[in-house]
Amino acid sequence: MPTNSEIAKIFNETADILEIQGAIIFRVRAYRNAARVIDNLPEKLSDIVARNPDELNSIKSIGKALHDKIIEFCQTGKIKEFDDLKSSLPPGLLDMLKIQSFGPKRVKLVYNKLGIDSVDKLEKAASEGKIRALPGMGEKSELKILKSIRDFRTLQTDRKLWAEAEQILDDYLNYLKKIDGIDKIEPAGSFRRRRETVGDLDILITCSGDTEKIIRHFAEYPEVLEILAQGETKSSVVLKDKIQVDLRVVKPESFGAAMQYFTGSKEHNVALRSLAKEKNMKLSEYGVFQNEKSIAGENEVNVYNSLGLDWIPPEIRENRGEIEMAKNHSLPKLISLENIKGDMHCHSTHSDGSATIPEMAAAAKKLGYEYLAITDHSKSLTVAHGLDEKRLLEEITEIDIFREQNPGIYILKGIEVDIMADGSLDLDDEVLSKLDFPIAAIHSRFGMNSDEMTERIIRAIKNPYIRCVAHPTGRLIGERVPYEIDIAKIIIAAKENNTAIEINASPHRLDMNENFTYKAREAGVPICINTDSHSPESFLTMRYGINVARRAWCTAENIVNAWSLEKLKKWLGQENKQENIEKQAEEQIQEELF
Ligand code: DGT
Ligand code: CA
Ligand code: CA
């Protein structure tokens, strides 16, 4: 069954082809919007279609024509119109579109003028100085193209996004469970540790039935492309989705030890094994042994306890100090989805969202949230129908009225204001001062050098009204490299200015990433986990952001939108951030003087 990512990819590619062909912009946008919604949809479209195709009607942003295509794809594995479109163009043109700063217009230009129809040919032409002669191009654009091609090559990997791996795994587990005799079935490896991408999937099973039959059942999965290995207790296959899956059948008395071993990480395991050695014990995938006698193995908690450790959540098993803390019983209580009390970044129909403020609010309330920040785009983002001062004031008035009539959920007035190339903001301070939660973000000029880009973001952070920086590095996993920035400096500035940094929970972004989040947390920067939803369904992507926060050791204290509304209001209530910063500085001087 197709994953949502696959369907979204087809719609995006359709939009690309249509754009190269010069189709009207509304048609192109319909495909792009649908792709974005599908990508952030928590439930698989193929499951919805299998249950009742009419349910597609309830998904915003996907029109009837696209419903038929989704159904066609789920039922036949292809979309005829897409195949026809695709065969009308040289295949390399679509790869060329993945080169940053190389949109459909430029692809068309180099194809028509120079016959360039692949990334390799583009690279050759740029390095031979043949691009500069084209209208609108120059020597500088050639250098930019060459850098973007290098970035494109480094981004090519076989790893899958965690969210995509989850859909593939869910289907496989549902299939596996259809056979009798399986007692336990659990994923291990990097998937269980919730890394942002997954190299291969690892599944562990205990069974009371016929092992051989279960292994055969595993390999007979219709989605299997190739069987790599098949033994008595293990098998490895590659699926049509181009991901390897390893299955191991283990004895019940070893299940906990095997889960521990195959969850990894390798570095964590190596450190754990040497700890066992120090204690004159032996740790393996079969159990914990003392004088050849098994003292733990069936249950993972006991495996850790027998080594004198508290059980360690899989997300932090990376040998970054977690073993020491487990020894001292001082592991952090990691943030979980249940702790989340609101979402601080989403869009409505005022800009490019597909739902109205009341619709977004109702969806957030249904999730049990206490609050929701509406943060539409600002005016320079014209493609997103961004708000100017006047339209923002209208939105503020609408929220005021909504608040009075809907005491069940508190709507925070926000904006996702564009940071201009010089670090100034796209809206004036006067209108920003009327908001509860202005967040700043970059949507243009990604190619600046590190010093300029860092300064640009820091200037926005220093604006007294800005409370958060959204998707601070701009990366799209596997698609777009992060901008060059000095994250350490940005973290210091955020701390000094009491500005939050966002973990954007979109499975394609996860921005900031876990390493930056780790540093921000250590520095005491408030962190928001935001879905950046453009439709109500996307609120459910919060859990991907939670994965990042957990891997960065965050607790509910560290996460702004895990705070109660009261605490949040208190933090926001430092209404004039500048005044507060000055007050703090004054206090510090007083302290130093006396
Ligand atoms: P991946 O698949 O690249 O995203 O990452 P993992 O962590 O899932 O790695 P994988 O599938 O190669 O192996 C699964 C786990 O098995 C790994 O996290 C730890 C354990 N493991 C694999 N090879 C070794 C090894 O050489 N030594 C130790 N101690 N553990 C290993
Ligand atoms: Ca793995
Ligand atoms: Ca593996």
XYZ file of C-alpha atoms and ligand atoms in Angstrom:
627
model
C 0.000 0.000 0.000
C 1.388 3.425 -0.869
C 2.599 5.672 1.938
C 1.358 9.241 2.138
C 4.846 10.474 1.272
C 4.698 8.589 -2.004
C 1.382 10.162 -2.957
C 2.572 13.607 -1.872
C 5.705 13.140 -3.952
C 3.669 12.331 -7.046
C 1.506 15.422 -6.556
C 4.583 17.592 -6.079
C 6.168 16.179 -9.194
C 2.938 16.724 -11.104
C 3.046 20.363 -9.989
C 6.683 20.584 -11.134
C 5.906 19.190 -14.557
C 2.861 21.408 -14.957
C 4.970 24.392 -14.005
C 7.661 23.537 -16.541
C 4.927 23.182 -19.128
C 3.596 26.603 -18.173
C 0.228 25.500 -16.791
C -1.903 28.058 -14.973
C -0.690 28.734 -11.472
C -3.934 27.700 -9.749
C -3.637 24.191 -11.094
C -0.041 23.983 -9.946
C -0.981 25.286 -6.508
C -3.836 22.824 -6.114
C -1.324 19.985 -6.435
C 1.221 21.596 -4.134
C -1.331 22.338 -1.414
C -2.697 18.816 -1.600
C 0.834 17.397 -1.343
C 1.523 19.433 1.761
C -1.699 18.388 3.446
C -1.114 14.723 2.590
C 2.428 14.848 3.895
C 1.206 16.013 7.263
C -1.738 13.672 7.450
C -1.395 11.278 10.370
C -3.616 8.580 8.891
C -2.662 6.732 5.737
C -4.746 7.704 2.721
C -4.703 4.094 1.581
C -6.364 3.091 4.866
C -9.015 5.776 4.426
C -9.676 4.667 0.844
C -9.882 1.023 1.884
C -12.396 1.923 4.591
C -14.545 4.395 2.691
C -13.338 6.583 -0.199
C -16.059 9.146 0.606
C -14.148 10.066 3.758
C -11.641 11.855 1.537
C -14.250 14.596 1.277
C -13.559 15.637 4.830
C -9.921 16.463 4.102
C -9.451 20.130 3.452
C -7.453 21.260 0.417
C -7.966 18.178 -1.661
C -10.487 18.698 -4.425
C -12.623 16.111 -6.124
C -10.304 15.653 -9.133
C -7.467 14.770 -6.797
C -9.669 12.371 -4.788
C -10.099 10.308 -7.915
C -6.348 10.247 -8.456
C -5.703 9.165 -4.871
C -8.248 6.375 -5.210
C -6.759 5.335 -8.559
C -3.294 5.181 -7.015
C -4.380 3.250 -3.918
C -6.287 0.759 -6.015
C -4.017 0.330 -9.053
C -0.606 1.535 -7.894
C -0.440 4.250 -10.540
C -2.013 7.434 -11.830
C -2.384 7.379 -15.586
C -2.359 11.136 -16.031
C 0.854 11.412 -14.020
C 2.572 8.657 -16.015
C 1.594 10.399 -19.258
C 2.841 13.750 -17.983
C 6.082 12.221 -16.838
C 6.805 10.508 -20.113
C 6.304 13.815 -21.915
C 9.554 15.154 -20.395
C 13.151 13.902 -20.180
C 13.416 12.254 -16.715
C 16.489 14.273 -15.719
C 14.517 17.528 -15.684
C 12.753 16.519 -12.480
C 16.099 15.840 -10.785
C 17.271 19.256 -11.886
C 14.327 20.786 -10.030
C 15.706 19.378 -6.793
C 18.717 21.664 -7.166
C 18.132 24.597 -4.875
C 17.602 27.951 -6.571
C 16.672 26.058 -9.720
C 12.963 26.419 -10.284
C 10.843 25.350 -13.262
C 11.563 28.579 -15.153
C 15.308 28.016 -15.089
C 14.984 24.336 -15.894
C 12.952 25.292 -18.934
C 15.494 27.938 -19.907
C 18.591 25.707 -19.858
C 16.671 22.887 -21.515
C 15.364 25.012 -24.367
C 18.533 27.035 -24.944
C 21.274 24.513 -24.233
C 19.527 21.144 -24.360
C 20.515 20.429 -20.741
C 18.332 17.631 -19.408
C 20.243 16.203 -16.425
C 22.089 17.310 -13.303
C 25.374 15.992 -14.716
C 25.002 18.032 -17.887
C 24.072 21.100 -15.846
C 27.184 20.691 -13.716
C 29.368 20.347 -16.784
C 27.863 23.405 -18.456
C 28.200 25.506 -15.284
C 31.827 24.528 -14.743
C 32.619 25.296 -18.393
C 31.099 28.757 -18.060
C 28.284 28.126 -20.508
C 25.397 29.173 -18.281
C 26.465 32.788 -17.829
C 25.475 33.672 -21.382
C 21.803 32.972 -20.687
C 19.434 35.823 -19.814
C 19.342 36.572 -16.099
C 22.399 34.423 -15.396
C 25.987 35.363 -14.635
C 29.228 34.059 -13.244
C 27.806 34.254 -9.758
C 24.800 32.131 -10.686
C 27.145 29.496 -12.079
C 29.023 29.280 -8.777
C 25.706 29.087 -6.948
C 24.510 26.296 -9.216
C 27.725 24.337 -8.626
C 27.375 24.685 -4.850
C 23.723 23.658 -5.000
C 24.669 20.579 -7.033
C 27.231 19.601 -4.384
C 24.533 20.056 -1.701
C 22.097 18.000 -3.781
C 24.609 15.153 -3.934
C 25.291 15.163 -0.187
C 21.552 15.032 0.469
C 21.087 11.854 -1.549
C 20.784 9.066 1.004
C 18.957 5.793 1.315
C 17.684 6.607 4.793
C 13.944 7.070 5.291
C 12.240 9.767 7.306
C 11.093 8.364 10.637
C 7.444 9.150 9.836
C 7.632 7.331 6.523
C 9.354 4.349 8.116
C 6.538 4.256 10.657
C 3.879 3.871 7.964
C 5.863 1.144 6.229
C 6.416 -0.648 9.540
C 2.763 -0.383 10.602
C 1.628 -2.113 7.435
C 4.218 -4.848 7.844
C 3.349 -5.455 11.495
C -0.350 -5.673 10.650
C 0.437 -8.242 8.007
C 2.756 -10.232 10.301
C 0.180 -10.344 13.076
C -2.220 -12.192 10.798
C -0.388 -15.467 11.379
C -0.989 -17.497 14.544
C 1.753 -18.251 17.002
C 3.424 -14.850 17.431
C 3.451 -13.839 21.100
C 5.386 -10.601 21.075
C 6.352 -8.402 18.173
C 8.290 -5.170 18.657
C 10.396 -2.819 16.555
C 13.942 -2.124 17.787
C 16.899 -0.249 16.256
C 16.992 3.414 15.337
C 13.236 3.322 14.750
C 12.640 2.624 18.430
C 15.177 5.284 19.357
C 13.156 7.628 17.148
C 16.041 9.000 15.146
C 14.998 11.530 12.531
C 15.844 9.055 9.786
C 16.020 5.270 9.777
C 18.547 3.176 7.855
C 16.771 -0.147 8.157
C 13.984 -1.562 10.280
C 14.640 -4.172 12.960
C 11.801 -6.326 14.275
C 11.951 -8.800 17.160
C 9.500 -11.613 17.710
C 8.857 -14.285 20.304
C 6.591 -17.112 19.353
C 5.031 -20.265 20.594
C 4.167 -21.404 17.083
C 6.186 -22.858 14.235
C 9.216 -20.543 13.808
C 9.949 -21.700 10.298
C 6.418 -20.917 9.201
C 6.606 -17.445 10.710
C 9.886 -16.725 8.951
C 8.343 -17.884 5.690
C 5.285 -15.696 6.280
C 7.658 -12.741 6.840
C 9.361 -13.312 3.485
C 6.081 -13.881 1.639
C 4.875 -10.324 2.340
C 3.640 -9.012 -1.023
C 5.665 -5.803 -0.596
C 8.952 -7.747 -0.502
C 11.191 -6.939 -3.438
C 14.146 -9.155 -2.552
C 15.002 -11.707 0.108
C 18.546 -11.062 1.328
C 18.797 -13.857 3.893
C 16.580 -16.485 5.398
C 17.703 -18.656 8.306
C 16.109 -20.603 11.127
C 15.620 -17.651 13.425
C 16.236 -14.634 11.237
C 15.510 -13.147 7.882
C 16.303 -9.950 6.007
C 14.336 -8.549 3.114
C 14.227 -5.410 1.017
C 10.777 -3.932 0.431
C 9.526 -2.255 -2.739
C 9.750 0.979 -0.750
C 13.524 0.414 -0.858
C 14.033 -0.216 2.816
C 15.638 -3.252 4.413
C 13.821 -5.036 7.215
C 15.580 -7.453 9.575
C 13.528 -9.952 11.555
C 14.806 -11.972 14.475
C 12.933 -14.589 16.419
C 14.236 -14.770 19.981
C 13.488 -16.959 22.999
C 11.067 -15.442 25.524
C 13.714 -15.621 28.269
C 16.001 -13.437 26.098
C 13.430 -10.995 24.751
C 14.397 -8.069 27.031
C 18.108 -8.561 26.418
C 17.536 -8.810 22.673
C 15.399 -5.654 22.719
C 18.172 -3.922 24.618
C 20.864 -5.132 22.206
C 19.019 -4.499 18.949
C 17.683 -1.130 20.036
C 21.227 0.166 20.322
C 22.719 2.538 19.750
C 25.922 0.691 19.140
C 27.816 3.276 21.228
C 25.380 2.858 24.109
C 25.732 -0.925 23.884
C 29.519 -0.811 23.907
C 29.501 1.388 27.031
C 26.932 -0.837 28.702
C 28.915 -3.960 27.973
C 32.073 -2.538 29.536
C 30.071 -1.517 32.593
C 28.900 -5.126 32.893
C 32.506 -6.285 32.629
C 33.557 -3.969 35.445
C 30.943 -5.661 37.578
C 32.204 -9.103 36.577
C 29.051 -9.681 34.616
C 28.482 -10.447 30.986
C 25.863 -8.662 28.855
C 24.766 -10.032 25.498
C 21.690 -10.235 23.303
C 20.761 -13.353 25.313
C 20.845 -11.898 28.803
C 22.908 -10.653 31.744
C 25.114 -13.388 33.186
C 27.030 -13.706 36.438
C 29.246 -16.748 36.850
C 27.622 -18.234 33.741
C 24.249 -17.919 35.409
C 21.525 -15.781 33.829
C 20.345 -13.032 36.180
C 18.169 -11.077 33.714
C 16.997 -11.318 30.111
C 13.271 -11.687 29.770
C 12.471 -8.130 30.624
C 14.388 -5.039 29.522
C 13.804 -3.151 32.776
C 15.440 -5.990 34.679
C 18.373 -6.015 32.275
C 19.119 -2.406 33.191
C 18.323 -2.897 36.892
C 20.615 -5.905 37.151
C 23.480 -3.646 36.049
C 22.600 -1.177 38.805
C 20.874 1.208 36.390
C 17.443 2.721 36.029
C 15.726 1.809 32.776
C 16.818 4.262 30.086
C 14.330 5.549 27.506
C 15.403 4.397 24.002
C 15.525 7.959 22.648
C 18.533 8.866 24.770
C 20.544 5.660 24.362
C 23.399 7.360 22.527
C 26.166 7.257 25.171
C 25.902 10.954 25.884
C 26.016 10.590 29.667
C 22.736 8.716 30.107
C 24.391 5.668 31.685
C 26.009 7.742 34.425
C 22.672 9.398 35.175
C 20.856 6.071 35.222
C 23.399 4.946 37.808
C 22.695 8.011 39.958
C 18.930 7.732 39.502
C 18.949 11.205 38.001
C 17.640 10.613 34.486
C 15.447 13.471 33.238
C 11.706 12.894 32.996
C 11.401 13.332 29.245
C 8.617 15.375 27.688
C 5.734 13.362 26.261
C 2.785 14.148 24.027
C 0.439 14.154 27.030
C 2.346 17.137 28.441
C 1.546 19.354 25.460
C -1.033 22.030 26.187
C -1.065 24.000 22.969
C 0.428 24.703 19.584
C 2.259 27.972 19.002
C 2.552 28.101 15.206
C -0.259 27.541 12.730
C -1.936 29.206 9.779
C -5.520 30.063 8.947
C -7.359 31.163 5.813
C -6.145 34.694 6.574
C -2.905 33.615 4.851
C -2.249 30.207 3.264
C -4.006 27.885 5.724
C -6.957 25.857 4.526
C -9.159 26.302 7.618
C -10.667 29.284 9.395
C -9.651 30.390 12.876
C -12.773 28.812 14.458
C -12.063 25.532 12.624
C -8.443 25.475 13.741
C -9.485 26.361 17.294
C -12.092 23.597 17.379
C -9.521 21.034 16.245
C -7.039 22.188 18.879
C -9.716 22.060 21.557
C -10.599 18.531 20.517
C -6.991 17.565 21.233
C -7.467 18.882 24.751
C -5.314 21.953 24.203
C -5.699 24.972 26.462
C -4.363 27.441 23.921
C -3.440 27.961 20.289
C -1.377 30.668 18.634
C -2.540 31.741 15.187
C 0.551 32.842 13.292
C -0.270 33.680 9.696
C 2.342 34.851 7.215
C 3.336 38.481 6.738
C 3.062 40.606 3.613
C 6.321 39.899 1.781
C 5.375 36.261 1.442
C 2.984 37.003 -1.376
C 2.671 33.378 -2.522
C 1.193 32.637 0.904
C -1.121 35.665 0.724
C 0.759 37.177 3.679
C -0.841 39.849 5.854
C -0.047 43.541 5.765
C -0.663 45.754 8.817
C -4.272 46.414 7.877
C -5.231 42.784 7.365
C -3.384 41.795 10.525
C -5.436 44.324 12.490
C -8.572 42.752 11.049
C -7.390 39.341 12.161
C -6.702 40.703 15.650
C -10.255 42.037 15.832
C -11.623 38.675 14.746
C -9.634 36.944 17.487
C -10.889 39.434 20.089
C -14.468 38.597 19.193
C -13.737 34.883 19.016
C -12.162 34.952 22.481
C -15.260 36.456 24.005
C -17.517 33.861 22.482
C -15.285 30.829 23.021
C -13.902 30.616 26.527
C -12.991 26.911 26.036
C -9.692 27.598 24.321
C -7.455 30.630 24.464
C -6.333 31.979 21.091
C -3.018 33.789 21.151
C -2.592 36.529 18.596
C 0.492 35.816 16.570
C 2.202 36.298 13.257
C 4.974 34.500 11.429
C 6.754 37.623 10.358
C 9.373 37.456 7.619
C 12.945 38.365 8.447
C 14.275 40.525 5.624
C 17.803 40.133 4.257
C 19.124 42.834 6.601
C 17.455 41.324 9.661
C 14.666 43.890 9.825
C 11.103 42.658 10.014
C 8.399 42.785 7.435
C 5.870 44.507 9.741
C 6.334 47.543 11.915
C 6.808 47.402 15.676
C 3.556 49.182 16.313
C 1.438 46.356 14.956
C 3.733 43.696 16.439
C 3.206 45.292 19.856
C -0.492 44.435 19.635
C 0.248 40.706 19.429
C 0.850 38.053 22.085
C 3.231 35.865 20.171
C 5.029 37.196 17.103
C 7.427 34.659 15.691
C 10.094 35.436 13.131
C 11.171 33.284 10.217
C 13.241 33.319 7.068
C 11.610 32.499 3.743
C 13.995 34.144 1.279
C 17.668 34.629 0.433
C 18.759 31.255 1.836
C 22.216 31.503 0.302
C 23.768 34.184 2.545
C 27.072 33.405 4.233
C 27.229 32.344 7.860
C 28.174 35.722 9.337
C 25.453 37.557 7.456
C 22.816 34.927 8.120
C 23.653 34.725 11.834
C 23.507 38.518 12.157
C 20.245 38.557 10.251
C 18.559 36.143 12.653
C 20.073 37.724 15.764
C 18.769 41.124 14.745
C 15.274 39.631 14.582
C 15.757 37.948 17.958
C 16.696 41.312 19.440
C 13.469 42.916 18.296
C 11.636 43.515 21.590
C 8.386 41.997 20.324
C 9.662 38.761 18.805
C 9.043 35.780 21.100
C 10.207 32.869 18.969
C 12.248 31.969 15.907
C 10.547 29.437 13.645
C 12.386 26.642 11.764
C 15.721 28.334 12.462
C 17.934 26.491 9.956
C 15.520 26.116 7.045
C 16.536 22.568 6.252
C 14.270 20.022 4.619
C 15.550 16.553 5.450
C 17.019 14.986 2.321
C 15.880 17.928 0.193
C 17.424 21.193 1.319
C 20.585 21.787 3.329
C 20.323 24.088 6.362
C 21.363 27.690 5.880
C 24.810 28.443 7.054
C 24.452 29.834 10.560
C 26.400 29.905 13.793
C 23.888 28.181 16.007
C 25.917 28.784 19.176
C 25.625 32.545 18.692
C 21.915 32.276 17.960
C 21.369 30.259 21.120
C 23.192 32.869 23.202
C 21.135 35.664 21.648
C 17.896 33.750 22.234
C 18.838 33.210 25.859
C 19.790 36.843 26.414
C 16.589 38.095 24.833
C 14.280 35.514 26.368
C 13.216 34.425 22.909
C 12.115 30.855 22.268
C 13.456 28.678 19.470
C 11.126 26.331 17.657
C 11.366 22.653 16.945
C 9.241 22.568 13.809
C 7.457 19.220 14.040
C 6.803 18.743 10.330
C 8.368 15.340 9.589
C 10.275 16.885 6.668
C 11.718 19.717 8.707
C 12.387 18.693 12.320
C 14.059 22.054 12.615
C 15.924 22.759 14.885
C 17.407 19.284 14.905
C 18.181 17.233 18.013
C 21.764 18.465 18.396
C 20.785 22.120 18.300
C 17.863 21.409 20.619
C 20.254 19.701 23.018
C 22.458 22.814 23.062
C 19.514 25.197 23.373
C 18.146 23.225 26.307
C 21.515 23.189 28.048
C 21.716 26.961 27.600
C 18.270 27.388 29.152
C 16.566 28.712 26.012
C 12.778 28.233 26.052
C 11.813 25.750 23.337
C 8.501 25.503 21.467
C 7.412 22.358 19.655
C 5.201 23.624 16.853
C 3.396 21.916 14.024
C 3.226 24.902 11.668
C -0.162 23.447 10.677
C -1.872 24.712 7.566
C -4.905 22.491 8.227
C -6.471 20.894 11.319
C -5.216 17.393 10.508
C -1.605 18.523 10.780
C -1.879 19.208 14.504
C -1.224 15.512 14.960
C 2.325 15.850 13.657
C 3.209 17.225 17.109
C 4.510 13.778 18.047
C 7.371 13.982 15.514
C 8.563 17.125 17.239
C 8.244 15.337 20.578
C 10.665 12.703 19.247
C 13.289 15.399 18.649
C 12.731 16.980 22.059
C 13.021 13.627 23.818
C 16.230 12.790 21.969
C 17.526 16.170 23.159
C 16.708 15.279 26.790
C 13.942 17.892 27.129
C 11.542 17.793 30.046
C 8.138 19.499 30.255
C 9.899 22.411 31.971
C 11.983 23.122 28.881
C 9.035 23.220 26.491
C 7.008 26.433 26.380
C 3.860 24.783 25.046
C 3.906 22.236 27.829
C 3.380 25.063 30.309
C -0.033 25.845 31.698
C -1.815 28.835 30.194
C -1.182 30.682 33.423
C 2.555 30.128 33.290
C 2.632 30.907 29.591
C 0.772 34.173 30.119
C 3.200 35.112 32.833
C 6.100 34.532 30.474
C 4.371 36.431 27.693
C 3.238 39.066 30.122
C 6.691 40.550 30.125
C 4.884 42.446 27.495
C 7.617 44.801 26.808
C 10.555 42.470 26.404
C 12.920 45.398 26.073
C 11.898 46.805 29.448
C 12.468 43.450 30.976
C 15.889 43.026 29.449
C 16.834 46.480 30.718
C 15.541 45.604 34.157
C 17.593 42.434 34.248
C 20.705 44.293 33.144
C 20.113 46.911 35.813
C 19.730 44.261 38.482
C 22.950 42.668 37.369
C 24.802 45.961 37.571
C 23.359 46.531 41.040
C 24.580 43.107 42.071
C 28.037 43.715 40.691
C 28.274 47.113 42.352
C 27.191 46.151 45.826
P 20.107 2.430 11.308
O 19.463 1.155 10.914
O 21.327 2.736 10.538
O 19.173 3.579 11.302
O 20.607 2.302 12.833
P 20.390 1.130 13.885
O 20.826 1.672 15.201
O 19.029 0.587 13.809
O 21.482 0.068 13.443
P 21.380 -1.425 12.904
O 20.092 -1.699 12.219
O 22.630 -1.646 12.120
O 21.493 -2.304 14.200
C 20.467 -2.345 15.163
C 21.074 -2.349 16.531
O 21.837 -3.544 16.728
C 22.057 -1.228 16.787
O 21.436 -0.046 17.161
C 22.864 -1.815 17.914
C 22.935 -3.263 17.577
N 24.207 -3.528 16.889
C 24.381 -3.691 15.573
N 25.685 -3.917 15.309
C 26.330 -3.861 16.475
C 27.699 -4.017 16.876
O 28.599 -4.251 16.077
N 27.969 -3.900 18.201
C 27.006 -3.661 19.122
N 27.338 -3.544 20.395
N 25.732 -3.504 18.793
C 25.390 -3.602 17.485
Ca 18.110 -0.384 11.936
Ca 19.375 -3.756 10.974
